[in-house]
mmCIF file of the C-alpha atoms, coordinates in Angstrom:
data_MODEL
# 
_entry.id   MODEL 
# 
loop_
_atom_site.group_PDB 
_atom_site.id 
_atom_site.type_symbol 
_atom_site.label_atom_id 
_atom_site.label_alt_id 
_atom_site.label_comp_id 
_atom_site.label_asym_id 
_atom_site.label_entity_id 
_atom_site.label_seq_id 
_atom_site.pdbx_PDB_ins_code 
_atom_site.Cartn_x 
_atom_site.Cartn_y 
_atom_site.Cartn_z 
_atom_site.occupancy 
_atom_site.B_iso_or_equiv 
_atom_site.pdbx_formal_charge 
_atom_site.auth_seq_id 
_atom_site.auth_comp_id 
_atom_site.auth_asym_id 
_atom_site.auth_atom_id 
_atom_site.pdbx_PDB_model_num 
ATOM 1  C CA . MET A 1 1  ? 10.891  -3.534  -10.072 1.00 0.00 ? 1  MET A CA 1 
ATOM 2  C CA . ARG A 1 2  ? 9.519   -1.885  -7.060  1.00 0.00 ? 2  ARG A CA 1 
ATOM 3  C CA . PRO A 1 3  ? 5.934   -1.543  -6.376  1.00 0.00 ? 3  PRO A CA 1 
ATOM 4  C CA . VAL A 1 4  ? 4.202   1.673   -7.438  1.00 0.00 ? 4  VAL A CA 1 
ATOM 5  C CA . VAL A 1 5  ? 1.093   2.410   -5.298  1.00 0.00 ? 5  VAL A CA 1 
ATOM 6  C CA . LEU A 1 6  ? -1.499  5.295   -6.635  1.00 0.00 ? 6  LEU A CA 1 
ATOM 7  C CA . THR A 1 7  ? -4.892  6.401   -4.989  1.00 0.00 ? 7  THR A CA 1 
ATOM 8  C CA . PRO A 1 8  ? -7.625  6.813   -6.995  1.00 0.00 ? 8  PRO A CA 1 
ATOM 9  C CA . GLY A 1 9  ? -7.186  10.269  -8.536  1.00 0.00 ? 9  GLY A CA 1 
ATOM 10 C CA . GLU A 1 10 ? -3.690  9.761   -9.634  1.00 0.00 ? 10 GLU A CA 1 
ATOM 11 C CA . ARG A 1 11 ? -2.878  9.624   -13.268 1.00 0.00 ? 11 ARG A CA 1 
ATOM 12 C CA . GLU A 1 12 ? -1.846  5.683   -14.704 1.00 0.00 ? 12 GLU A CA 1 
ATOM 13 C CA . GLN A 1 13 ? 0.650   5.245   -17.298 1.00 0.00 ? 13 GLN A CA 1 
ATOM 14 C CA . PRO A 1 14 ? -0.733  3.671   -20.686 1.00 0.00 ? 14 PRO A CA 1 
ATOM 15 C CA . ALA A 1 15 ? 1.820   1.022   -20.762 1.00 0.00 ? 15 ALA A CA 1 
ATOM 16 C CA . TRP A 1 16 ? 0.702   -0.539  -17.204 1.00 0.00 ? 16 TRP A CA 1 
ATOM 17 C CA . ILE A 1 17 ? -1.926  -3.382  -18.124 1.00 0.00 ? 17 ILE A CA 1 
ATOM 18 C CA . PRO A 1 18 ? -4.928  -3.912  -15.752 1.00 0.00 ? 18 PRO A CA 1 
ATOM 19 C CA . ALA A 1 19 ? -5.838  -7.431  -14.698 1.00 0.00 ? 19 ALA A CA 1 
ATOM 20 C CA . ASP A 1 20 ? -8.470  -8.411  -12.819 1.00 0.00 ? 20 ASP A CA 1 
ATOM 21 C CA . THR A 1 21 ? -8.296  -12.085 -11.725 1.00 0.00 ? 21 THR A CA 1 
ATOM 22 C CA . LEU A 1 22 ? -4.823  -13.698 -10.271 1.00 0.00 ? 22 LEU A CA 1 
ATOM 23 C CA . ARG A 1 23 ? -4.569  -15.833 -13.351 1.00 0.00 ? 23 ARG A CA 1 
ATOM 24 C CA . GLU A 1 24 ? -4.315  -12.719 -15.566 1.00 0.00 ? 24 GLU A CA 1 
ATOM 25 C CA . VAL A 1 25 ? -1.888  -11.338 -13.183 1.00 0.00 ? 25 VAL A CA 1 
ATOM 26 C CA . ARG A 1 26 ? 0.481   -14.154 -13.565 1.00 0.00 ? 26 ARG A CA 1 
ATOM 27 C CA . GLU A 1 27 ? 0.284   -14.471 -17.699 1.00 0.00 ? 27 GLU A CA 1 
ATOM 28 C CA . ARG A 1 28 ? 0.619   -10.661 -17.660 1.00 0.00 ? 28 ARG A CA 1 
ATOM 29 C CA . ALA A 1 29 ? 3.223   -10.610 -15.386 1.00 0.00 ? 29 ALA A CA 1 
ATOM 30 C CA . ALA A 1 30 ? 5.143   -13.891 -17.421 1.00 0.00 ? 30 ALA A CA 1 
ATOM 31 C CA . GLU A 1 31 ? 4.821   -11.838 -20.413 1.00 0.00 ? 31 GLU A CA 1 
ATOM 32 C CA . GLY A 1 32 ? 7.036   -9.121  -19.274 1.00 0.00 ? 32 GLY A CA 1 
ATOM 33 C CA . ALA A 1 33 ? 4.249   -6.630  -18.606 1.00 0.00 ? 33 ALA A CA 1 
ATOM 34 C CA . THR A 1 34 ? 4.091   -4.015  -15.590 1.00 0.00 ? 34 THR A CA 1 
ATOM 35 C CA . VAL A 1 35 ? 0.403   -4.724  -14.040 1.00 0.00 ? 35 VAL A CA 1 
ATOM 36 C CA . LEU A 1 36 ? -1.816  -2.911  -12.548 1.00 0.00 ? 36 LEU A CA 1 
ATOM 37 C CA . VAL A 1 37 ? -4.402  -3.849  -10.323 1.00 0.00 ? 37 VAL A CA 1 
ATOM 38 C CA . ARG A 1 38 ? -7.236  -1.579  -8.594  1.00 0.00 ? 38 ARG A CA 1 
ATOM 39 C CA . LEU A 1 39 ? -7.757  -2.715  -4.921  1.00 0.00 ? 39 LEU A CA 1 
ATOM 40 C CA . PRO A 1 40 ? -11.239 -3.572  -3.222  1.00 0.00 ? 40 PRO A CA 1 
ATOM 41 C CA . ALA A 1 41 ? -11.963 -0.695  -0.439  1.00 0.00 ? 41 ALA A CA 1 
ATOM 42 C CA . PRO A 1 42 ? -12.075 -2.073  3.047   1.00 0.00 ? 42 PRO A CA 1 
ATOM 43 C CA . LEU A 1 43 ? -8.439  -1.789  4.230   1.00 0.00 ? 43 LEU A CA 1 
ATOM 44 C CA . ASP A 1 44 ? -8.130  -5.332  5.194   1.00 0.00 ? 44 ASP A CA 1 
ATOM 45 C CA . ALA A 1 45 ? -9.502  -6.440  2.004   1.00 0.00 ? 45 ALA A CA 1 
ATOM 46 C CA . ALA A 1 46 ? -7.008  -4.485  0.314   1.00 0.00 ? 46 ALA A CA 1 
ATOM 47 C CA . LEU A 1 47 ? -3.751  -5.504  2.290   1.00 0.00 ? 47 LEU A CA 1 
ATOM 48 C CA . ALA A 1 48 ? -4.743  -9.679  1.602   1.00 0.00 ? 48 ALA A CA 1 
ATOM 49 C CA . ALA A 1 49 ? -5.624  -8.629  -1.894  1.00 0.00 ? 49 ALA A CA 1 
ATOM 50 C CA . ALA A 1 50 ? -2.447  -6.525  -2.422  1.00 0.00 ? 50 ALA A CA 1 
ATOM 51 C CA . ALA A 1 51 ? 0.156   -9.167  -0.963  1.00 0.00 ? 51 ALA A CA 1 
ATOM 52 C CA . VAL A 1 52 ? -1.848  -12.144 -3.016  1.00 0.00 ? 52 VAL A CA 1 
ATOM 53 C CA . TYR A 1 53 ? -1.094  -9.987  -6.249  1.00 0.00 ? 53 TYR A CA 1 
ATOM 54 C CA . ARG A 1 54 ? 2.384   -8.602  -5.632  1.00 0.00 ? 54 ARG A CA 1 
ATOM 55 C CA . ARG A 1 55 ? 3.658   -12.278 -5.302  1.00 0.00 ? 55 ARG A CA 1 
ATOM 56 C CA . ALA A 1 56 ? 2.023   -12.967 -8.678  1.00 0.00 ? 56 ALA A CA 1 
ATOM 57 C CA . GLY A 1 57 ? 3.659   -10.568 -10.081 1.00 0.00 ? 57 GLY A CA 1 
ATOM 58 C CA . ALA A 1 58 ? 2.134   -7.214  -10.074 1.00 0.00 ? 58 ALA A CA 1 
ATOM 59 C CA . GLY A 1 59 ? 3.826   -4.072  -10.044 1.00 0.00 ? 59 GLY A CA 1 
ATOM 60 C CA . VAL A 1 60 ? 1.188   -1.120  -9.832  1.00 0.00 ? 60 VAL A CA 1 
ATOM 61 C CA . PHE A 1 61 ? -1.268  -0.809  -7.082  1.00 0.00 ? 61 PHE A CA 1 
ATOM 62 C CA . VAL A 1 62 ? -4.608  1.660   -7.285  1.00 0.00 ? 62 VAL A CA 1 
ATOM 63 C CA . THR A 1 63 ? -6.251  1.577   -3.724  1.00 0.00 ? 63 THR A CA 1 
ATOM 64 C CA . GLU A 1 64 ? -7.610  4.314   -1.167  1.00 0.00 ? 64 GLU A CA 1 
ATOM 65 C CA . HIS A 1 65 ? -4.831  3.145   1.549   1.00 0.00 ? 65 HIS A CA 1 
ATOM 66 C CA . ALA A 1 66 ? -2.056  3.755   -0.095  1.00 0.00 ? 66 ALA A CA 1 
ATOM 67 C CA . ASP A 1 67 ? 0.397   4.346   3.112   1.00 0.00 ? 67 ASP A CA 1 
ATOM 68 C CA . GLN A 1 68 ? -0.922  0.807   4.564   1.00 0.00 ? 68 GLN A CA 1 
ATOM 69 C CA . VAL A 1 69 ? -0.497  -0.726  1.212   1.00 0.00 ? 69 VAL A CA 1 
ATOM 70 C CA . ARG A 1 70 ? 2.826   0.410   0.411   1.00 0.00 ? 70 ARG A CA 1 
ATOM 71 C CA . LEU A 1 71 ? 3.897   -1.222  4.285   1.00 0.00 ? 71 LEU A CA 1 
ATOM 72 C CA . ALA A 1 72 ? 2.229   -4.679  2.771   1.00 0.00 ? 72 ALA A CA 1 
ATOM 73 C CA . LEU A 1 73 ? 3.896   -4.941  -0.206  1.00 0.00 ? 73 LEU A CA 1 
ATOM 74 C CA . GLU A 1 74 ? 7.525   -3.915  1.281   1.00 0.00 ? 74 GLU A CA 1 
ATOM 75 C CA . MET A 1 75 ? 6.585   -6.594  3.970   1.00 0.00 ? 75 MET A CA 1 
ATOM 76 C CA . THR A 1 76 ? 5.340   -8.851  0.864   1.00 0.00 ? 76 THR A CA 1 
ATOM 77 C CA . ASP A 1 77 ? 9.084   -8.162  -0.868  1.00 0.00 ? 77 ASP A CA 1 
ATOM 78 C CA . CYS A 1 78 ? 11.274  -9.000  2.177   1.00 0.00 ? 78 CYS A CA 1 
ATOM 79 C CA . LEU A 1 79 ? 9.173   -12.438 3.235   1.00 0.00 ? 79 LEU A CA 1 
ATOM 80 C CA . SER A 1 80 ? 9.667   -12.947 -0.758  1.00 0.00 ? 80 SER A CA 1 
ATOM 81 C CA . GLY A 1 81 ? 13.244  -12.590 -0.401  1.00 0.00 ? 81 GLY A CA 1 
ATOM 82 C CA . THR A 1 82 ? 13.426  -9.687  -3.560  1.00 0.00 ? 82 THR A CA 1 
ATOM 83 C CA . ARG A 1 83 ? 14.237  -6.918  -1.159  1.00 0.00 ? 83 ARG A CA 1 
ATOM 84 C CA . PRO A 1 84 ? 16.248  -6.530  2.073   1.00 0.00 ? 84 PRO A CA 1 
ATOM 85 C CA . PRO A 1 85 ? 14.532  -5.684  5.297   1.00 0.00 ? 85 PRO A CA 1 
ATOM 86 C CA . ALA A 1 86 ? 14.851  -2.446  6.392   1.00 0.00 ? 86 ALA A CA 1 
ATOM 87 C CA . LEU A 1 87 ? 16.121  -3.152  9.728   1.00 0.00 ? 87 LEU A CA 1 
ATOM 88 C CA . THR A 1 88 ? 17.191  -6.382  11.332  1.00 0.00 ? 88 THR A CA 1 
ATOM 89 C CA . ARG A 1 89 ? 17.583  -6.989  14.985  1.00 0.00 ? 89 ARG A CA 1 
ATOM 90 C CA . ARG A 1 90 ? 18.968  -9.618  16.752  1.00 0.00 ? 90 ARG A CA 1 
ATOM 91 C CA . GLY A 1 91 ? 17.176  -10.732 19.880  1.00 0.00 ? 91 GLY A CA 1 
ATOM 92 C CA . LEU A 1 92 ? 19.132  -11.817 22.726  1.00 0.00 ? 92 LEU A CA 1 
ATOM 93 C CA . ALA A 1 93 ? 17.185  -13.768 25.661  1.00 0.00 ? 93 ALA A CA 1 
# 
């Protein structure tokens, strides 16, 4: 499942289950639920939290930094092997 990134004013689906801790995210994701996480306001904290929560199984993120978080989630998925990279280059020296 591709991650969904929302800004604080956007509408959430009733089927999404909110989680506040990493343990809750893992448990709910293991049950097969779509887990919603609200990220902290500072950009660096939001990016770090998004990567960790995505790795734990969260699928929906609410943040003020939607574009930056979306890129961080795509990178996390690429590094996890669940999404192919958008662009690959072979460096020749």
